[in-house]
Structures are given as C-alpha cells and as structure tokens.
Amino acid sequence: TIPAKLPSDAPFTLTAPTSTVSSIISPVNTITSTVGIIPMPPEIRDIGYGTTWNQLGLDISGTQVDERSGTSVSMSADGTIVAIGSFTYNVTGSNEGRTRVYKYNGTSWGQLGLDILGVQADENSGIHVSLSADGTIVAIGSPGFNTTSADVGRTRVYKYNGTSWGQLGSDITGDQANEESGYRVSLSADGTILAVGSYTYDKAGGTTNAGTN
C-alpha cells in the first residue's frame, strides 16, 4: 500500500520485495515520488453576500394616478439600464400604456429617449417588457391592442440609436379575438429572438382560453 503523500512532504522511495509475478523481471520494485500523490483538500471559505441593499439613485416614479408604473421591469445584463412598463398610463384616452427606459450614470437615473407609448384606449402597452443584454433593444407587449377584432394583442420591438427609439420590423400581432398576444414577452440576449405569450389563445378543438405560446 502506498501511503498518503501531501505536497508539503519530502520525496520518498518505496522498496518492495521481489515480486512473484513472472511478468515483472526486476527483483526489486521501486517507486520514487516526485509529485504529491494526494493533493491538499480545497480550502473551505465562508462567502458572505452582505446584509443590506443600498439603493442606486432615487425612486423612478410614475406621474399619474393609477398608472401602475413598474408592473413589469427588465434590466440589462450589467444592471445599469432598466425598462419600466406602465400599462394603465393614459396618453389621450384611457390605459394606452407606456414604457420608459433609464440608464444609471453612477449617481442618478436618466431617461434614454422619450416614452414609448401605446396608441389605443385599453391597449395596456407595457404590461410586460424585456430588454436585451446591452439594454439597447426592448420588446413591449400590448395585450389589449385591437386590429379588426378586439384584444388581439401585439408586441413591438424597439432599438435605441443613442438618441431615440426606433421600431425594428412590424408589429407582431395575434390573430384571434381576445387572444391577448403580448401578455408576456422575452428577448434573447442579443435581441434577435423573441418569444411572445398569448395566454387566452384558443387552439382548434381545444378548450376555450386554454392558452398557448
């Protein structure tokens, strides 16, 4: 049996009697250590994550009664950019909704571009938002958006160019009345892949409002 050896031990030599196994020709079997046979066990550390949260900047508040700012929020990978949905914000009518995006400069939060607004009453734009990893692309769900049918829903994707937000592609709309497409949205890290949830979509032969993605 080879004894346990730690890296801090000096090299050693083991000498065994002549082997009776015919395939071993040497009358003496010698093992000389040059490295540690058994490594030191890993160091055990007690890792702490702190006990308190320190707020970055001031609150980012809504500006209207019943706006419901913050119903949905999404942050960039480094935590310096945040998108905030306010799905019952009133533009000119009722509950069009809006999304705002802010960037932290080390001291305070400053808005990037203008509000991204819904355009229909009860559209509920901003009920769910999703940012890309770098915070320059945002997907916005509007489940109450109407086409030729009510509450079909839509999702829009916008990219920030350093000054303003411009829409990427066309609206992604549902195709059934009361489908409420855009109730949930999720962007990939690079902003090129989008998942859209339609939680009251009815599939053929299925249960009413069973939902699908």
One Martini backbone bead per residue (centre of mass of N, CA, C, O) as a GRO file, in nm:
protein
  213
    1THR     BB    1   0.095   0.036   0.023
    2ILE     BB    2   0.047   0.372  -0.045
    3PRO     BB    3   0.105   0.641   0.105
    4ALA     BB    4   0.015   0.933   0.196
    5LYS     BB    5   0.077   1.240   0.006
    6LEU     BB    6   0.193   1.557   0.049
    7PRO     BB    7   0.327   1.840  -0.085
    8SER     BB    8   0.504   1.896   0.184
    9ASP     BB    9   0.648   1.649   0.138
   10ALA     BB   10   0.902   1.458   0.097
   11PRO     BB   11   1.052   1.264  -0.091
   12PHE     BB   12   1.008   0.911  -0.175
   13THR     BB   13   1.092   0.555  -0.119
   14LEU     BB   14   0.989   0.241  -0.244
   15THR     BB   15   1.051  -0.097  -0.126
   16ALA     BB   16   1.010  -0.418  -0.260
   17PRO     BB   17   0.987  -0.723  -0.291
   18THR     BB   18   1.006  -0.976  -0.476
   19SER     BB   19   0.829  -1.076  -0.731
   20THR     BB   20   0.597  -1.346  -0.832
   21VAL     BB   21   0.557  -1.217  -1.098
   22SER     BB   22   0.670  -1.303  -1.413
   23SER     BB   23   0.640  -1.016  -1.560
   24ILE     BB   24   0.843  -0.933  -1.338
   25ILE     BB   25   1.187  -0.895  -1.350
   26SER     BB   26   1.250  -0.731  -1.127
   27PRO     BB   27   1.355  -0.784  -0.794
   28VAL     BB   28   1.292  -0.471  -0.761
   29ASN     BB   29   1.043  -0.244  -0.650
   30THR     BB   30   1.040   0.106  -0.743
   31ILE     BB   31   0.914   0.409  -0.583
   32THR     BB   32   0.930   0.748  -0.686
   33SER     BB   33   0.875   1.061  -0.568
   34THR     BB   34   0.782   1.398  -0.722
   35VAL     BB   35   0.480   1.413  -0.642
   36GLY     BB   36   0.178   1.452  -0.534
   37ILE     BB   37  -0.065   1.215  -0.476
   38ILE     BB   38  -0.221   1.395  -0.261
   39PRO     BB   39  -0.401   1.652  -0.251
   40MET     BB   40  -0.504   1.917  -0.126
   41PRO     BB   41  -0.759   2.032   0.010
   42PRO     BB   42  -0.989   2.245  -0.028
   43GLU     BB   43  -1.071   2.547   0.051
   44ILE     BB   44  -1.273   2.674   0.305
   45ARG     BB   45  -1.536   2.912   0.252
   46ASP     BB   46  -1.697   3.202   0.375
   47ILE     BB   47  -1.956   3.341   0.192
   48GLY     BB   48  -2.061   3.671   0.165
   49TYR     BB   49  -2.356   3.904   0.072
   50GLY     BB   50  -2.449   4.051   0.291
   51THR     BB   51  -2.722   4.256   0.462
   52THR     BB   52  -2.765   4.494   0.250
   53TRP     BB   53  -2.937   4.741   0.058
   54ASN     BB   54  -2.834   4.975  -0.192
   55GLN     BB   55  -2.947   5.243  -0.339
   56LEU     BB   56  -2.979   5.350  -0.676
   57GLY     BB   57  -3.068   5.622  -0.638
   58LEU     BB   58  -3.380   5.709  -0.710
   59ASP     BB   59  -3.684   5.695  -0.757
   60ILE     BB   60  -3.903   5.568  -1.018
   61SER     BB   61  -4.181   5.739  -1.102
   62GLY     BB   62  -4.481   5.805  -1.153
   63THR     BB   63  -4.745   6.060  -1.282
   64GLN     BB   64  -5.009   5.888  -1.224
   65VAL     BB   65  -5.299   5.785  -1.149
   66ASP     BB   66  -5.303   5.449  -1.202
   67GLU     BB   67  -5.045   5.363  -1.376
   68ARG     BB   68  -4.850   5.124  -1.281
   69SER     BB   69  -4.558   5.154  -1.228
   70GLY     BB   70  -4.373   4.848  -1.248
   71THR     BB   71  -4.519   4.589  -1.339
   72SER     BB   72  -4.273   4.598  -1.544
   73VAL     BB   73  -3.929   4.478  -1.549
   74SER     BB   74  -3.598   4.540  -1.709
   75MET     BB   75  -3.256   4.437  -1.729
   76SER     BB   76  -2.953   4.459  -1.784
   77ALA     BB   77  -2.673   4.276  -1.733
   78ASP     BB   78  -2.526   4.528  -1.562
   79GLY     BB   79  -2.765   4.717  -1.425
   80THR     BB   80  -2.783   5.021  -1.586
   81ILE     BB   81  -3.057   4.925  -1.728
   82VAL     BB   82  -3.413   5.021  -1.740
   83ALA     BB   83  -3.736   4.887  -1.784
   84ILE     BB   84  -4.071   5.048  -1.772
   85GLY     BB   85  -4.399   4.957  -1.704
   86SER     BB   86  -4.729   5.131  -1.789
   87PHE     BB   87  -5.040   4.995  -1.857
   88THR     BB   88  -5.235   5.259  -1.734
   89TYR     BB   89  -5.151   5.479  -1.904
   90ASN     BB   90  -5.240   5.809  -2.009
   91VAL     BB   91  -5.263   5.989  -2.292
   92THR     BB   92  -5.577   6.061  -2.425
   93GLY     BB   93  -5.725   5.837  -2.281
   94SER     BB   94  -5.726   5.488  -2.186
   95ASN     BB   95  -5.476   5.270  -2.121
   96GLU     BB   96  -5.234   5.265  -2.327
   97GLY     BB   97  -4.951   5.307  -2.229
   98ARG     BB   98  -4.599   5.267  -2.112
   99THR     BB   99  -4.237   5.308  -2.182
  100ARG     BB  100  -3.935   5.322  -1.989
  101VAL     BB  101  -3.581   5.423  -2.014
  102TYR     BB  102  -3.294   5.377  -1.799
  103LYS     BB  103  -2.977   5.526  -1.689
  104TYR     BB  104  -2.688   5.471  -1.502
  105ASN     BB  105  -2.415   5.714  -1.397
  106GLY     BB  106  -2.351   5.667  -1.065
  107THR     BB  107  -2.600   5.864  -0.941
  108SER     BB  108  -2.828   5.859  -1.173
  109TRP     BB  109  -3.135   5.857  -1.352
  110GLY     BB  110  -3.168   5.849  -1.711
  111GLN     BB  111  -3.340   5.903  -1.987
  112LEU     BB  112  -3.399   5.715  -2.283
  113GLY     BB  113  -3.550   5.901  -2.445
  114LEU     BB  114  -3.874   5.844  -2.496
  115ASP     BB  115  -4.166   5.752  -2.467
  116ILE     BB  116  -4.341   5.442  -2.514
  117LEU     BB  117  -4.648   5.429  -2.673
  118GLY     BB  118  -4.961   5.387  -2.685
  119VAL     BB  119  -5.271   5.420  -2.917
  120GLN     BB  120  -5.491   5.273  -2.743
  121ALA     BB  121  -5.750   5.204  -2.579
  122ASP     BB  122  -5.669   4.948  -2.372
  123GLU     BB  123  -5.383   4.828  -2.459
  124ASN     BB  124  -5.151   4.793  -2.240
  125SER     BB  125  -4.877   4.907  -2.268
  126GLY     BB  126  -4.629   4.743  -2.066
  127ILE     BB  127  -4.710   4.477  -1.915
  128HIS     BB  128  -4.452   4.375  -2.086
  129VAL     BB  129  -4.090   4.358  -2.059
  130SER     BB  130  -3.775   4.339  -2.266
  131LEU     BB  131  -3.427   4.318  -2.250
  132SER     BB  132  -3.136   4.333  -2.356
  133ALA     BB  133  -2.820   4.302  -2.241
  134ASP     BB  134  -2.739   4.613  -2.340
  135GLY     BB  135  -3.024   4.794  -2.349
  136THR     BB  136  -3.108   4.864  -2.676
  137ILE     BB  137  -3.345   4.648  -2.656
  138VAL     BB  138  -3.713   4.641  -2.674
  139ALA     BB  139  -3.993   4.467  -2.553
  140ILE     BB  140  -4.359   4.516  -2.610
  141GLY     BB  141  -4.662   4.456  -2.457
  142SER     BB  142  -5.020   4.449  -2.605
  143PRO     BB  143  -5.306   4.281  -2.523
  144GLY     BB  144  -5.538   4.523  -2.605
  145PHE     BB  145  -5.504   4.516  -2.897
  146ASN     BB  146  -5.658   4.624  -3.203
  147THR     BB  147  -5.793   4.530  -3.496
  148THR     BB  148  -6.062   4.365  -3.618
  149SER     BB  149  -6.026   4.273  -3.328
  150ALA     BB  150  -6.044   4.214  -2.999
  151ASP     BB  151  -5.766   4.162  -2.815
  152VAL     BB  152  -5.524   4.048  -2.984
  153GLY     BB  153  -5.255   4.182  -2.985
  154ARG     BB  154  -4.909   4.303  -2.924
  155THR     BB  155  -4.562   4.339  -3.048
  156ARG     BB  156  -4.281   4.550  -2.982
  157VAL     BB  157  -3.962   4.657  -3.128
  158TYR     BB  158  -3.679   4.839  -2.994
  159LYS     BB  159  -3.414   5.075  -3.083
  160TYR     BB  160  -3.124   5.231  -2.969
  161ASN     BB  161  -2.922   5.515  -3.120
  162GLY     BB  162  -2.855   5.742  -2.874
  163THR     BB  163  -3.150   5.914  -2.889
  164SER     BB  164  -3.365   5.699  -3.003
  165TRP     BB  165  -3.660   5.511  -3.074
  166GLY     BB  166  -3.678   5.231  -3.303
  167GLN     BB  167  -3.846   5.025  -3.496
  168LEU     BB  168  -3.842   4.671  -3.540
  169GLY     BB  169  -4.024   4.624  -3.761
  170SER     BB  170  -4.322   4.488  -3.710
  171ASP     BB  171  -4.587   4.401  -3.579
  172ILE     BB  172  -4.685   4.146  -3.342
  173THR     BB  173  -4.975   3.970  -3.394
  174GLY     BB  174  -5.255   3.845  -3.345
  175ASP     BB  175  -5.554   3.619  -3.466
  176GLN     BB  176  -5.750   3.665  -3.215
  177ALA     BB  177  -5.997   3.712  -3.029
  178ASN     BB  178  -5.881   3.745  -2.707
  179GLU     BB  179  -5.571   3.658  -2.699
  180GLU     BB  180  -5.346   3.850  -2.583
  181SER     BB  181  -5.095   3.931  -2.722
  182GLY     BB  182  -4.817   4.013  -2.503
  183TYR     BB  183  -4.840   3.935  -2.201
  184ARG     BB  184  -4.565   3.794  -2.287
  185VAL     BB  185  -4.207   3.865  -2.298
  186SER     BB  186  -3.888   3.759  -2.473
  187LEU     BB  187  -3.548   3.823  -2.498
  188SER     BB  188  -3.261   3.794  -2.618
  189ALA     BB  189  -2.950   3.907  -2.561
  190ASP     BB  190  -2.933   4.025  -2.877
  191GLY     BB  191  -3.244   4.076  -2.986
  192THR     BB  192  -3.327   3.838  -3.225
  193ILE     BB  193  -3.515   3.687  -3.013
  194LEU     BB  194  -3.874   3.611  -2.973
  195ALA     BB  195  -4.114   3.574  -2.715
  196VAL     BB  196  -4.478   3.507  -2.723
  197GLY     BB  197  -4.764   3.547  -2.525
  198SER     BB  198  -5.103   3.372  -2.540
  199TYR     BB  199  -5.320   3.303  -2.282
  200THR     BB  200  -5.617   3.304  -2.476
  201TYR     BB  201  -5.569   3.098  -2.681
  202ASP     BB  202  -5.744   2.907  -2.938
  203LYS     BB  203  -5.743   2.592  -3.022
  204ALA     BB  204  -5.830   2.353  -3.215
  205GLY     BB  205  -6.043   2.167  -3.011
  206GLY     BB  206  -6.015   2.328  -2.765
  207THR     BB  207  -6.008   2.510  -2.492
  208THR     BB  208  -6.122   2.783  -2.381
  209ASN     BB  209  -5.857   2.970  -2.288
  210ALA     BB  210  -5.598   2.776  -2.263
  211GLY     BB  211  -5.353   2.838  -2.424
  212THR     BB  212  -5.047   2.968  -2.583
  213ASN     BB  213  -4.711   3.019  -2.755
   0.00000   0.00000   0.00000
